[in-house]
PDB file of C-alpha atoms (C1' of nucleotides) in Angstrom:
ATOM      1  CA  MET A   1       0.095  -0.171   0.070  1.00 70.00           C
ATOM      2  CA  PRO A   2       2.749   2.632   0.614  1.00 92.00           C
ATOM      3  CA  GLU A   3       3.562   5.015  -1.630  1.00 97.00           C
ATOM      4  CA  GLY A   4       3.068   9.060  -0.727  1.00 97.00           C
ATOM      5  CA  HIS A   5      -0.570   8.935  -0.393  1.00 98.00           C
ATOM      6  CA  THR A   6      -0.649   6.423   2.351  1.00 98.00           C
ATOM      7  CA  ILE A   7       1.556   8.090   4.363  1.00 98.00           C
ATOM      8  CA  HIS A   8      -0.325  11.303   3.985  1.00 98.00           C
ATOM      9  CA  ARG A   9      -3.394   9.515   4.461  1.00 98.00           C
ATOM     10  CA  LEU A  10      -2.356   7.510   7.917  1.00 98.00           C
ATOM     11  CA  ALA A  11      -1.254  10.754   9.262  1.00 98.00           C
ATOM     12  CA  ARG A  12      -4.316  12.110   8.633  1.00 98.00           C
ATOM     13  CA  ASP A  13      -6.158   9.280   9.962  1.00 98.00           C
ATOM     14  CA  LEU A  14      -3.373   9.093  13.086  1.00 98.00           C
ATOM     15  CA  ARG A  15      -4.399  13.188  13.337  1.00 98.00           C
ATOM     16  CA  ARG A  16      -8.268  12.438  13.798  1.00 97.00           C
ATOM     17  CA  ASP A  17      -7.507   9.444  15.991  1.00 97.00           C
ATOM     18  CA  LEU A  18      -4.390  10.574  18.560  1.00 97.00           C
ATOM     19  CA  LYS A  19      -4.070  13.902  18.338  1.00 96.00           C
ATOM     20  CA  GLY A  20      -4.154  16.831  21.448  1.00 93.00           C
ATOM     21  CA  ASP A  21      -4.477  13.637  24.333  1.00 87.00           C
ATOM     22  CA  PRO A  22      -2.138  11.851  25.902  1.00 94.00           C
ATOM     23  CA  VAL A  23      -1.177   8.136  23.873  1.00 96.00           C
ATOM     24  CA  ARG A  24      -0.294   4.816  25.196  1.00 97.00           C
ATOM     25  CA  ALA A  25       2.179   3.643  23.174  1.00 98.00           C
ATOM     26  CA  SER A  26       3.828   0.099  23.850  1.00 98.00           C
ATOM     27  CA  SER A  27       5.359  -2.787  22.167  1.00 98.00           C
ATOM     28  CA  PRO A  28       3.709  -5.632  22.201  1.00 97.00           C
ATOM     29  CA  GLN A  29       6.303  -7.965  19.289  1.00 96.00           C
ATOM     30  CA  GLY A  30       8.495  -6.200  21.768  1.00 96.00           C
ATOM     31  CA  ARG A  31      11.145  -4.976  19.643  1.00 96.00           C
ATOM     32  CA  PHE A  32      10.287  -1.203  20.218  1.00 97.00           C
ATOM     33  CA  ASP A  33      10.319  -1.801  24.129  1.00 96.00           C
ATOM     34  CA  ALA A  34      12.171   0.679  25.316  1.00 96.00           C
ATOM     35  CA  GLU A  35      11.319   3.393  23.110  1.00 96.00           C
ATOM     36  CA  ALA A  36       7.781   2.975  23.090  1.00 97.00           C
ATOM     37  CA  GLY A  37       8.288   3.245  27.233  1.00 96.00           C
ATOM     38  CA  ARG A  38       9.659   6.702  26.634  1.00 96.00           C
ATOM     39  CA  ILE A  39       7.164   8.301  24.548  1.00 96.00           C
ATOM     40  CA  ASP A  40       3.879   6.478  26.607  1.00 96.00           C
ATOM     41  CA  GLY A  41       1.741   8.640  28.022  1.00 96.00           C
ATOM     42  CA  ALA A  42       2.898  11.539  26.445  1.00 96.00           C
ATOM     43  CA  ALA A  43       0.508  14.074  23.957  1.00 96.00           C
ATOM     44  CA  ALA A  44       0.764  13.419  20.483  1.00 96.00           C
ATOM     45  CA  THR A  45       1.237  17.120  19.164  1.00 96.00           C
ATOM     46  CA  ARG A  46       1.668  17.085  15.479  1.00 97.00           C
ATOM     47  CA  PHE A  47       1.562  13.996  12.579  1.00 98.00           C
ATOM     48  CA  GLU A  48       3.481  14.912   9.388  1.00 98.00           C
ATOM     49  CA  ALA A  49       4.056  13.369   6.582  1.00 98.00           C
ATOM     50  CA  TRP A  50       6.738  14.024   3.727  1.00 98.00           C
ATOM     51  CA  GLY A  51       7.224  11.784   0.955  1.00 98.00           C
ATOM     52  CA  LYS A  52       7.322   8.101   2.374  1.00 98.00           C
ATOM     53  CA  HIS A  53       8.174   9.363   5.948  1.00 98.00           C
ATOM     54  CA  LEU A  54       6.323   9.531   8.533  1.00 98.00           C
ATOM     55  CA  PHE A  55       6.345  12.258  11.937  1.00 98.00           C
ATOM     56  CA  VAL A  56       4.779  12.373  14.877  1.00 98.00           C
ATOM     57  CA  GLU A  57       6.406  14.789  17.201  1.00 97.00           C
ATOM     58  CA  PHE A  58       4.787  15.181  21.302  1.00 96.00           C
ATOM     59  CA  ASP A  59       4.333  17.517  23.820  1.00 92.00           C
ATOM     60  CA  ALA A  60       7.813  18.690  25.162  1.00 79.00           C
ATOM     61  CA  ALA A  61       6.425  19.143  28.522  1.00 70.00           C
ATOM     62  CA  SER A  62       5.505  15.122  28.767  1.00 70.00           C
ATOM     63  CA  ALA A  63       8.519  13.848  26.491  1.00 69.00           C
ATOM     64  CA  SER A  64      11.763  14.739  25.726  1.00 81.00           C
ATOM     65  CA  ASP A  65      12.273  16.282  22.208  1.00 90.00           C
ATOM     66  CA  GLU A  66      12.055  12.786  20.194  1.00 95.00           C
ATOM     67  CA  ILE A  67      10.102  12.539  17.122  1.00 97.00           C
ATOM     68  CA  LEU A  68       8.218   9.077  16.268  1.00 98.00           C
ATOM     69  CA  HIS A  69      10.034   8.464  12.432  1.00 98.00           C
ATOM     70  CA  VAL A  70       8.468   5.771  10.792  1.00 98.00           C
ATOM     71  CA  HIS A  71       8.679   3.903   7.260  1.00 98.00           C
ATOM     72  CA  LEU A  72       6.692   1.386   6.546  1.00 98.00           C
ATOM     73  CA  GLY A  73       8.720  -0.140   3.325  1.00 97.00           C
ATOM     74  CA  LEU A  74       7.782  -2.679   1.020  1.00 95.00           C
ATOM     75  CA  ILE A  75       5.840  -4.370   3.483  1.00 96.00           C
ATOM     76  CA  GLY A  76       4.962  -1.951   6.906  1.00 97.00           C
ATOM     77  CA  LYS A  77       1.371  -1.264   7.638  1.00 97.00           C
ATOM     78  CA  PHE A  78      -0.584   0.673   9.975  1.00 97.00           C
ATOM     79  CA  ARG A  79      -3.687  -0.995  10.971  1.00 97.00           C
ATOM     80  CA  ARG A  80      -6.646   0.635  12.716  1.00 97.00           C
ATOM     81  CA  LYS A  81      -8.142  -1.113  15.884  1.00 97.00           C
ATOM     82  CA  PRO A  82     -10.909  -0.238  18.388  1.00 96.00           C
ATOM     83  CA  ALA A  83     -10.209   0.847  21.693  1.00 93.00           C
ATOM     84  CA  PRO A  84      -9.889  -0.039  24.147  1.00 96.00           C
ATOM     85  CA  PRO A  85      -7.151  -2.224  22.650  1.00 96.00           C
ATOM     86  CA  PRO A  86      -7.532  -6.089  21.799  1.00 97.00           C
ATOM     87  CA  ASP A  87      -5.524  -8.403  21.937  1.00 96.00           C
ATOM     88  CA  PRO A  88      -2.670  -8.333  19.706  1.00 96.00           C
ATOM     89  CA  VAL A  89      -2.476 -10.253  16.674  1.00 95.00           C
ATOM     90  CA  GLY A  90       0.596 -11.017  14.615  1.00 95.00           C
ATOM     91  CA  GLN A  91       3.831  -9.154  14.632  1.00 96.00           C
ATOM     92  CA  ILE A  92       2.560  -5.615  16.356  1.00 98.00           C
ATOM     93  CA  ARG A  93       6.149  -3.484  16.610  1.00 98.00           C
ATOM     94  CA  LEU A  94       4.508  -0.425  17.636  1.00 98.00           C
ATOM     95  CA  ARG A  95       0.652  -0.205  18.692  1.00 98.00           C
ATOM     96  CA  LEU A  96      -0.178   3.402  19.742  1.00 98.00           C
ATOM     97  CA  SER A  97      -4.018   4.014  20.956  1.00 97.00           C
ATOM     98  CA  SER A  98      -6.235   6.799  23.016  1.00 97.00           C
ATOM     99  CA  ASP A  99     -10.301   6.697  23.760  1.00 95.00           C
ATOM    100  CA  LYS A 100     -10.765   6.986  20.536  1.00 96.00           C
ATOM    101  CA  ALA A 101      -8.764   4.413  18.663  1.00 97.00           C
ATOM    102  CA  THR A 102      -5.779   2.029  18.331  1.00 98.00           C
ATOM    103  CA  TRP A 103      -3.247   2.185  15.891  1.00 98.00           C
ATOM    104  CA  ASP A 104      -0.617  -1.071  15.332  1.00 98.00           C
ATOM    105  CA  LEU A 105       2.223  -0.764  13.406  1.00 98.00           C
ATOM    106  CA  SER A 106       3.924  -3.691  11.441  1.00 97.00           C
ATOM    107  CA  GLY A 107       6.710  -4.401   9.638  1.00 97.00           C
ATOM    108  CA  PRO A 108       8.014  -1.417   8.873  1.00 97.00           C
ATOM    109  CA  THR A 109      11.508  -0.224   7.792  1.00 97.00           C
ATOM    110  CA  VAL A 110      12.161   2.204  10.251  1.00 97.00           C
ATOM    111  CA  CYS A 111      10.622   2.827  13.243  1.00 98.00           C
ATOM    112  CA  GLU A 112      12.744   5.340  15.595  1.00 98.00           C
ATOM    113  CA  LEU A 113      12.985   7.879  18.128  1.00 97.00           C
ATOM    114  CA  ILE A 114      14.984  11.024  16.581  1.00 97.00           C
ATOM    115  CA  ARG A 115      16.264  14.280  17.359  1.00 96.00           C
ATOM    116  CA  PRO A 116      14.973  17.537  15.729  1.00 96.00           C
ATOM    117  CA  ASP A 117      18.532  17.672  13.789  1.00 96.00           C
ATOM    118  CA  ARG A 118      18.231  14.436  12.328  1.00 97.00           C
ATOM    119  CA  PHE A 119      14.679  15.505  11.216  1.00 97.00           C
ATOM    120  CA  ASP A 120      15.785  18.394   9.557  1.00 97.00           C
ATOM    121  CA  GLN A 121      18.197  16.308   7.563  1.00 97.00           C
ATOM    122  CA  ILE A 122      16.033  13.898   6.453  1.00 97.00           C
ATOM    123  CA  THR A 123      13.628  16.044   5.391  1.00 97.00           C
ATOM    124  CA  GLY A 124      15.862  17.888   3.869  1.00 96.00           C
ATOM    125  CA  GLU A 125      17.650  15.489   1.634  1.00 96.00           C
ATOM    126  CA  LEU A 126      14.195  15.068  -0.086  1.00 97.00           C
ATOM    127  CA  GLY A 127      12.528  16.356  -3.398  1.00 97.00           C
ATOM    128  CA  PRO A 128       9.643  17.978  -3.525  1.00 98.00           C
ATOM    129  CA  ASP A 129       6.439  16.041  -2.423  1.00 98.00           C
ATOM    130  CA  PRO A 130       3.180  16.763  -4.740  1.00 98.00           C
ATOM    131  CA  LEU A 131       1.870  16.425  -1.386  1.00 98.00           C
ATOM    132  CA  ARG A 132       2.836  19.253   0.225  1.00 96.00           C
ATOM    133  CA  ARG A 133       2.418  22.692   0.069  1.00 88.00           C
ATOM    134  CA  GLY A 134       5.347  25.008  -1.715  1.00 83.00           C
ATOM    135  CA  ASP A 135       7.503  25.700  -5.529  1.00 83.00           C
ATOM    136  CA  GLY A 136       7.504  22.112  -5.714  1.00 95.00           C
ATOM    137  CA  LEU A 137       6.864  22.451  -9.638  1.00 98.00           C
ATOM    138  CA  ASP A 138      10.776  24.533 -10.623  1.00 97.00           C
ATOM    139  CA  GLU A 139      12.779  22.408  -7.712  1.00 97.00           C
ATOM    140  CA  PHE A 140      11.212  19.323  -9.383  1.00 98.00           C
ATOM    141  CA  ARG A 141      11.968  20.577 -13.281  1.00 98.00           C
ATOM    142  CA  ARG A 142      15.530  21.731 -12.015  1.00 97.00           C
ATOM    143  CA  ARG A 143      16.657  18.152 -10.276  1.00 97.00           C
ATOM    144  CA  LEU A 144      15.215  16.713 -13.188  1.00 97.00           C
ATOM    145  CA  GLY A 145      16.869  18.473 -15.327  1.00 96.00           C
ATOM    146  CA  ARG A 146      20.608  17.153 -13.616  1.00 95.00           C
ATOM    147  CA  LYS A 147      19.922  13.473 -14.028  1.00 95.00           C
ATOM    148  CA  ARG A 148      21.005  11.104 -17.161  1.00 95.00           C
ATOM    149  CA  ILE A 149      19.159   8.129 -15.512  1.00 96.00           C
ATOM    150  CA  PRO A 150      16.058   7.421 -17.136  1.00 97.00           C
ATOM    151  CA  ILE A 151      12.979   8.915 -16.590  1.00 97.00           C
ATOM    152  CA  GLY A 152      11.568   5.722 -14.562  1.00 97.00           C
ATOM    153  CA  ALA A 153      14.065   5.735 -12.419  1.00 97.00           C
ATOM    154  CA  ALA A 154      14.543   9.431 -11.698  1.00 97.00           C
ATOM    155  CA  LEU A 155      10.747   9.271 -10.431  1.00 98.00           C
ATOM    156  CA  LEU A 156      11.635   6.712  -8.027  1.00 97.00           C
ATOM    157  CA  ASP A 157      14.481   8.599  -6.822  1.00 97.00           C
ATOM    158  CA  GLN A 158      12.677  10.286  -3.737  1.00 97.00           C
ATOM    159  CA  LYS A 159      15.805  13.146  -3.885  1.00 97.00           C
ATOM    160  CA  VAL A 160      14.094  13.831  -7.478  1.00 98.00           C
ATOM    161  CA  VAL A 161      10.698  13.896  -5.971  1.00 98.00           C
ATOM    162  CA  ALA A 162       9.337  12.629  -2.758  1.00 98.00           C
ATOM    163  CA  GLY A 163       6.442  10.579  -2.322  1.00 98.00           C
ATOM    164  CA  ILE A 164       6.249   9.094  -6.100  1.00 98.00           C
ATOM    165  CA  GLY A 165       6.863   4.745  -6.081  1.00 97.00           C
ATOM    166  CA  ASN A 166       6.641   2.054  -8.242  1.00 97.00           C
ATOM    167  CA  VAL A 167       2.939   2.443  -9.229  1.00 97.00           C
ATOM    168  CA  TYR A 168       3.062   5.825 -10.010  1.00 98.00           C
ATOM    169  CA  ARG A 169       5.943   5.932 -11.646  1.00 97.00           C
ATOM    170  CA  ALA A 170       4.528   3.367 -14.556  1.00 97.00           C
ATOM    171  CA  GLU A 171       1.188   5.095 -14.812  1.00 98.00           C
ATOM    172  CA  PHE A 172       2.125   8.865 -14.807  1.00 98.00           C
ATOM    173  CA  CYS A 173       4.665   7.459 -17.959  1.00 98.00           C
ATOM    174  CA  PHE A 174       1.741   5.951 -19.710  1.00 98.00           C
ATOM    175  CA  LEU A 175      -0.351   8.858 -18.573  1.00 98.00           C
ATOM    176  CA  GLU A 176       1.966  11.265 -20.022  1.00 98.00           C
ATOM    177  CA  GLY A 177       2.846   9.347 -23.390  1.00 98.00           C
ATOM    178  CA  ILE A 178       6.988   8.759 -22.162  1.00 98.00           C
ATOM    179  CA  HIS A 179       9.333   6.020 -22.692  1.00 98.00           C
ATOM    180  CA  PRO A 180      10.337   5.060 -19.280  1.00 97.00           C
ATOM    181  CA  ALA A 181      13.988   4.496 -20.885  1.00 96.00           C
ATOM    182  CA  ARG A 182      14.056   8.309 -21.939  1.00 97.00           C
ATOM    183  CA  PRO A 183      16.864  10.160 -19.994  1.00 97.00           C
ATOM    184  CA  ALA A 184      15.426  12.429 -17.681  1.00 97.00           C
ATOM    185  CA  ASN A 185      16.940  15.665 -18.889  1.00 96.00           C
ATOM    186  CA  THR A 186      15.728  15.082 -21.858  1.00 97.00           C
ATOM    187  CA  LEU A 187      12.131  16.007 -20.948  1.00 97.00           C
ATOM    188  CA  THR A 188      11.049  18.910 -22.008  1.00 98.00           C
ATOM    189  CA  SER A 189       9.984  21.840 -19.623  1.00 98.00           C
ATOM    190  CA  ASP A 190       7.048  21.298 -20.789  1.00 98.00           C
ATOM    191  CA  GLU A 191       6.621  17.194 -19.600  1.00 98.00           C
ATOM    192  CA  ALA A 192       8.212  17.789 -16.335  1.00 98.00           C
ATOM    193  CA  GLU A 193       5.651  20.657 -15.399  1.00 98.00           C
ATOM    194  CA  ARG A 194       2.422  17.968 -17.303  1.00 98.00           C
ATOM    195  CA  LEU A 195       4.004  14.933 -15.071  1.00 98.00           C
ATOM    196  CA  TRP A 196       4.344  17.571 -11.482  1.00 98.00           C
ATOM    197  CA  ASN A 197       0.664  18.426 -11.729  1.00 98.00           C
ATOM    198  CA  LEU A 198      -0.287  15.109 -12.991  1.00 98.00           C
ATOM    199  CA  ALA A 199       1.660  14.212  -9.191  1.00 98.00           C
ATOM    200  CA  CYS A 200       0.093  16.469  -7.650  1.00 98.00           C
ATOM    201  CA  ASP A 201      -3.785  15.907  -8.970  1.00 98.00           C
ATOM    202  CA  GLN A 202      -3.149  11.892  -8.639  1.00 98.00           C
ATOM    203  CA  LEU A 203      -1.505  11.562  -5.320  1.00 98.00           C
ATOM    204  CA  LYS A 204      -4.433  14.335  -4.094  1.00 97.00           C
ATOM    205  CA  ARG A 205      -6.614  11.392  -5.758  1.00 97.00           C
ATOM    206  CA  GLY A 206      -5.351   8.395  -3.908  1.00 97.00           C
ATOM    207  CA  VAL A 207      -5.231  10.197  -0.657  1.00 97.00           C
ATOM    208  CA  ARG A 208      -9.124  10.396  -0.742  1.00 96.00           C
ATOM    209  CA  LEU A 209      -9.664   7.434  -2.419  1.00 95.00           C
ATOM    210  CA  ASN A 210      -7.113   5.979   0.157  1.00 95.00           C
ATOM    211  CA  ARG A 211      -5.977   3.641  -3.001  1.00 95.00           C
ATOM    212  CA  ILE A 212      -4.464   4.143  -5.885  1.00 96.00           C
ATOM    213  CA  VAL A 213      -6.721   4.661  -8.638  1.00 96.00           C
ATOM    214  CA  THR A 214      -5.582   6.686 -11.987  1.00 96.00           C
ATOM    215  CA  ARG A 215      -7.645   5.232 -14.648  1.00 95.00           C
ATOM    216  CA  ASP A 216      -9.807   7.958 -15.916  1.00 92.00           C
ATOM    217  CA  GLU A 217     -13.277   7.248 -14.231  1.00 85.00           C
ATOM    218  CA  ASN A 218     -15.318   9.092 -17.555  1.00 82.00           C
ATOM    219  CA  GLU A 219     -13.735   6.208 -19.766  1.00 81.00           C
ATOM    220  CA  VAL A 220     -14.647   3.172 -17.106  1.00 81.00           C
ATOM    221  CA  GLY A 221     -18.127   4.943 -16.395  1.00 72.00           C
ATOM    222  CA  THR A 222     -18.549   4.582 -12.825  1.00 71.00           C
ATOM    223  CA  LYS A 223     -17.464   6.719  -9.847  1.00 64.00           C
ATOM    224  CA  ALA A 224     -12.956   6.547  -9.231  1.00 58.00           C
ATOM    225  CA  GLY A 225     -14.109   5.319  -5.893  1.00 64.00           C
ATOM    226  CA  ARG A 226     -16.738   1.995  -7.525  1.00 73.00           C
ATOM    227  CA  ILE A 227     -13.547   0.871 -10.124  1.00 84.00           C
ATOM    228  CA  ALA A 228     -13.573  -2.570  -9.610  1.00 83.00           C
ATOM    229  CA  ALA A 229      -9.994  -3.969  -8.440  1.00 82.00           C
ATOM    230  CA  GLY A 230      -8.036  -5.028 -12.147  1.00 84.00           C
ATOM    231  CA  GLU A 231      -9.836  -1.524 -14.028  1.00 90.00           C
ATOM    232  CA  ARG A 232      -7.998   1.365 -11.598  1.00 94.00           C
ATOM    233  CA  LEU A 233      -4.552   1.604 -13.671  1.00 96.00           C
ATOM    234  CA  TYR A 234      -3.314   1.879 -17.202  1.00 97.00           C
ATOM    235  CA  ALA A 235      -0.027   0.148 -17.167  1.00 96.00           C
ATOM    236  CA  TYR A 236       1.376  -1.754 -14.049  1.00 96.00           C
ATOM    237  CA  LYS A 237       1.379  -5.407 -14.031  1.00 95.00           C
ATOM    238  CA  ARG A 238      -0.584  -5.726 -17.181  1.00 95.00           C
ATOM    239  CA  MET A 239       2.081  -7.512 -19.106  1.00 93.00           C
ATOM    240  CA  GLY A 240       0.552  -8.371 -22.168  1.00 93.00           C
ATOM    241  CA  GLN A 241      -2.706  -7.206 -21.746  1.00 94.00           C
ATOM    242  CA  PRO A 242      -4.220  -4.803 -23.964  1.00 96.00           C
ATOM    243  CA  CYS A 243      -3.581  -0.939 -23.825  1.00 97.00           C
ATOM    244  CA  ARG A 244      -6.757   0.498 -22.738  1.00 96.00           C
ATOM    245  CA  ARG A 245      -6.065   3.393 -25.490  1.00 96.00           C
ATOM    246  CA  CYS A 246      -4.776   1.529 -28.332  1.00 96.00           C
ATOM    247  CA  THR A 247      -4.556  -2.222 -27.647  1.00 96.00           C
ATOM    248  CA  GLU A 248      -1.137  -3.092 -28.685  1.00 96.00           C
ATOM    249  CA  PRO A 249       0.007  -5.176 -25.419  1.00 96.00           C
ATOM    250  CA  ILE A 250       1.710  -3.985 -22.556  1.00 96.00           C
ATOM    251  CA  GLU A 251       5.191  -4.815 -22.861  1.00 95.00           C
ATOM    252  CA  ARG A 252       7.843  -5.010 -19.192  1.00 94.00           C
ATOM    253  CA  ILE A 253      11.198  -3.544 -18.738  1.00 94.00           C
ATOM    254  CA  GLU A 254      13.707  -3.401 -15.821  1.00 93.00           C
ATOM    255  CA  ILE A 255      14.568   0.190 -14.895  1.00 95.00           C
ATOM    256  CA  ALA A 256      15.984   1.028 -10.966  1.00 94.00           C
ATOM    257  CA  ASN A 257      16.016  -2.940 -10.266  1.00 91.00           C
ATOM    258  CA  ARG A 258      12.190  -2.996 -10.376  1.00 94.00           C
ATOM    259  CA  LYS A 259       9.862  -4.077 -12.826  1.00 94.00           C
ATOM    260  CA  MET A 260       8.309  -1.502 -15.006  1.00 95.00           C
ATOM    261  CA  TRP A 261       5.470  -1.771 -17.203  1.00 96.00           C
ATOM    262  CA  PHE A 262       4.587   0.376 -20.529  1.00 96.00           C
ATOM    263  CA  CYS A 263       2.946   0.573 -23.747  1.00 97.00           C
ATOM    264  CA  PRO A 264       4.845   0.582 -26.329  1.00 97.00           C
ATOM    265  CA  THR A 265       2.642   2.664 -29.174  1.00 98.00           C
ATOM    266  CA  CYS A 266       1.498   5.128 -26.603  1.00 98.00           C
ATOM    267  CA  GLN A 267       5.214   5.659 -25.000  1.00 98.00           C
ATOM    268  CA  PRO A 268       7.208   5.844 -28.347  1.00 97.00           C
ATOM    269  CA  ARG A 269      11.292   5.906 -27.573  1.00 91.00           C
TER     270      ARG A 269
ATOM    271  C1'  DC B   1       3.051 -26.386   4.274  1.00 85.66           C
ATOM    272  C1'  DG B   2       6.905 -24.148   1.846  1.00 85.66           C
ATOM    273  C1'  DA B   3       7.776 -21.188  -2.087  1.00 85.66           C
ATOM    274  C1'  DT B   4       6.607 -16.673  -4.266  1.00 85.66           C
ATOM    275  C1'  DT B   5       4.661 -11.895  -3.773  1.00 85.66           C
ATOM    276  C1'  DA B   6       4.415  -7.381  -2.504  1.00 85.66           C
ATOM    277  C1'  DT B   7       2.829  -0.037  -3.827  1.00 85.66           C
ATOM    278  C1'  DG B   8      10.980   0.226  -0.522  1.00 85.66           C
ATOM    279  C1'  DA B   9      15.668   0.974   0.243  1.00 85.66           C
ATOM    280  C1'  DT B  10      20.196   0.816   1.775  1.00 85.66           C
ATOM    281  C1'  DT B  11      24.590  -1.898   1.193  1.00 85.66           C
ATOM    282  C1'  DA B  12      28.073  -5.116  -0.156  1.00 85.66           C
ATOM    283  C1'  DA B  13      29.666  -6.757  -3.756  1.00 85.66           C
TER     284       DA B  13
ATOM    285  C1'  DT C   1      23.667  -6.417  -9.918  1.00 85.66           C
ATOM    286  C1'  DA C   2      22.584  -9.520  -5.688  1.00 85.66           C
ATOM    287  C1'  DA C   3      21.171  -9.966  -0.863  1.00 85.66           C
ATOM    288  C1'  DT C   4      19.183  -8.073   2.943  1.00 85.66           C
ATOM    289  C1'  DC C   5      15.479  -6.023   6.103  1.00 85.66           C
ATOM    290  C1'  DC C   6      10.732  -6.242   7.619  1.00 85.66           C
ATOM    291  C1'  DT C   7       5.643  -9.109   7.774  1.00 85.66           C
ATOM    292  C1'  DA C   8       1.736 -11.819   5.905  1.00 85.66           C
ATOM    293  C1'  DA C   9      -1.573 -12.943   2.248  1.00 85.66           C
ATOM    294  C1'  DT C  10      -1.715 -15.922  -1.349  1.00 85.66           C
ATOM    295  C1'  DC C  11      -0.844 -19.463  -4.492  1.00 85.66           C
ATOM    296  C1'  DG C  12       0.789 -24.487  -5.402  1.00 85.66           C
ATOM    297  C1'  DC C  13       1.270 -28.733  -4.253  1.00 85.66           C
TER     298       DC C  13
END
DNA sequence: CGATTATGATTAA
DNA sequence: TAATCCTAATCGC
C-alpha cells in the first residue's frame, strides 16, 4: 500500500484519532519496548507526512524532544483497531492508542525516535513532495534536468520527487506518453510541468480514495471509488494485456532494479 | 506447508 | 546486480 498518498492519508487518520490526548505507546512484539516506554503517556501534538516518511511529535512537557519516525517500506502496515485495544495479532512493533482508537504498526523498515536535527536532515534530503505546499514544480524541473538516468528511475528517486513509488511511476509515464527509459534530462520543460501537475492531482486522489486509482472515471463510467480492482490502472502489472488506449500489448522493462510496465505505442522512445 | 510475492530502500560485491 | 531487512497474504502441491 505505501506510496506517498498512503502516508499522507495515514497522518490525517492518526491525527484524527490520536492528536491532543495522552497516547499509550507499547511494543507488543518487544522490539521497540524501550523507545515506546519513552513516549508512553505523552500527548501527540503533530502528525506530518514527508514523501513516504511519517513523523509524530509529542508535547515537550510530557516527553523529551524526540520525534517518532516511521517508514513503512515495502511491507509495513498501520492497521486501525477499536478502543480499548484488543489482544494484539501478529508482529506488532508499535501500538499507539487513545480512547478513540488503536493503531498497530507491523513490518516497518524504519521505526525509531529521533532528535530534531535528524528530522531536519531527513526532510532536507528529500525532493519536493507533490502533497506538501511550496514551489515544488521549479525544484522538480531542476532536479530532473540534472539527471541522465531514465525518467522511470528518476521518478523513484526520492531526492528528485518525494512520495512516488513503483505503481505511480509506471502510471505517470503512461499517462504522459513518455517512454520509461528516456533520460530524465531530455524531458522538455513542458513535459516536466505536466508530470508534476499529474503527480499533484493523482496523489491527492490517492489520499482521498486511500488507494491508487489513475484510470479516468469517464472512461470506466463509474465513480472513482467504485472502479473495480483490476480496472484502476493503465500499465502497472498489465504485461501482455491490451493497452486501454490503443489495444497494443503492454510490455515490461526493468528500471532501477524494479519492473516497470508501459505501452510501446503510446510511449514511443 | 513451503514458496512466492508486495505500492521500499540500503548495503555489499 | 544481488543480498538484505521487515511481515503477512496467497498460491501451488
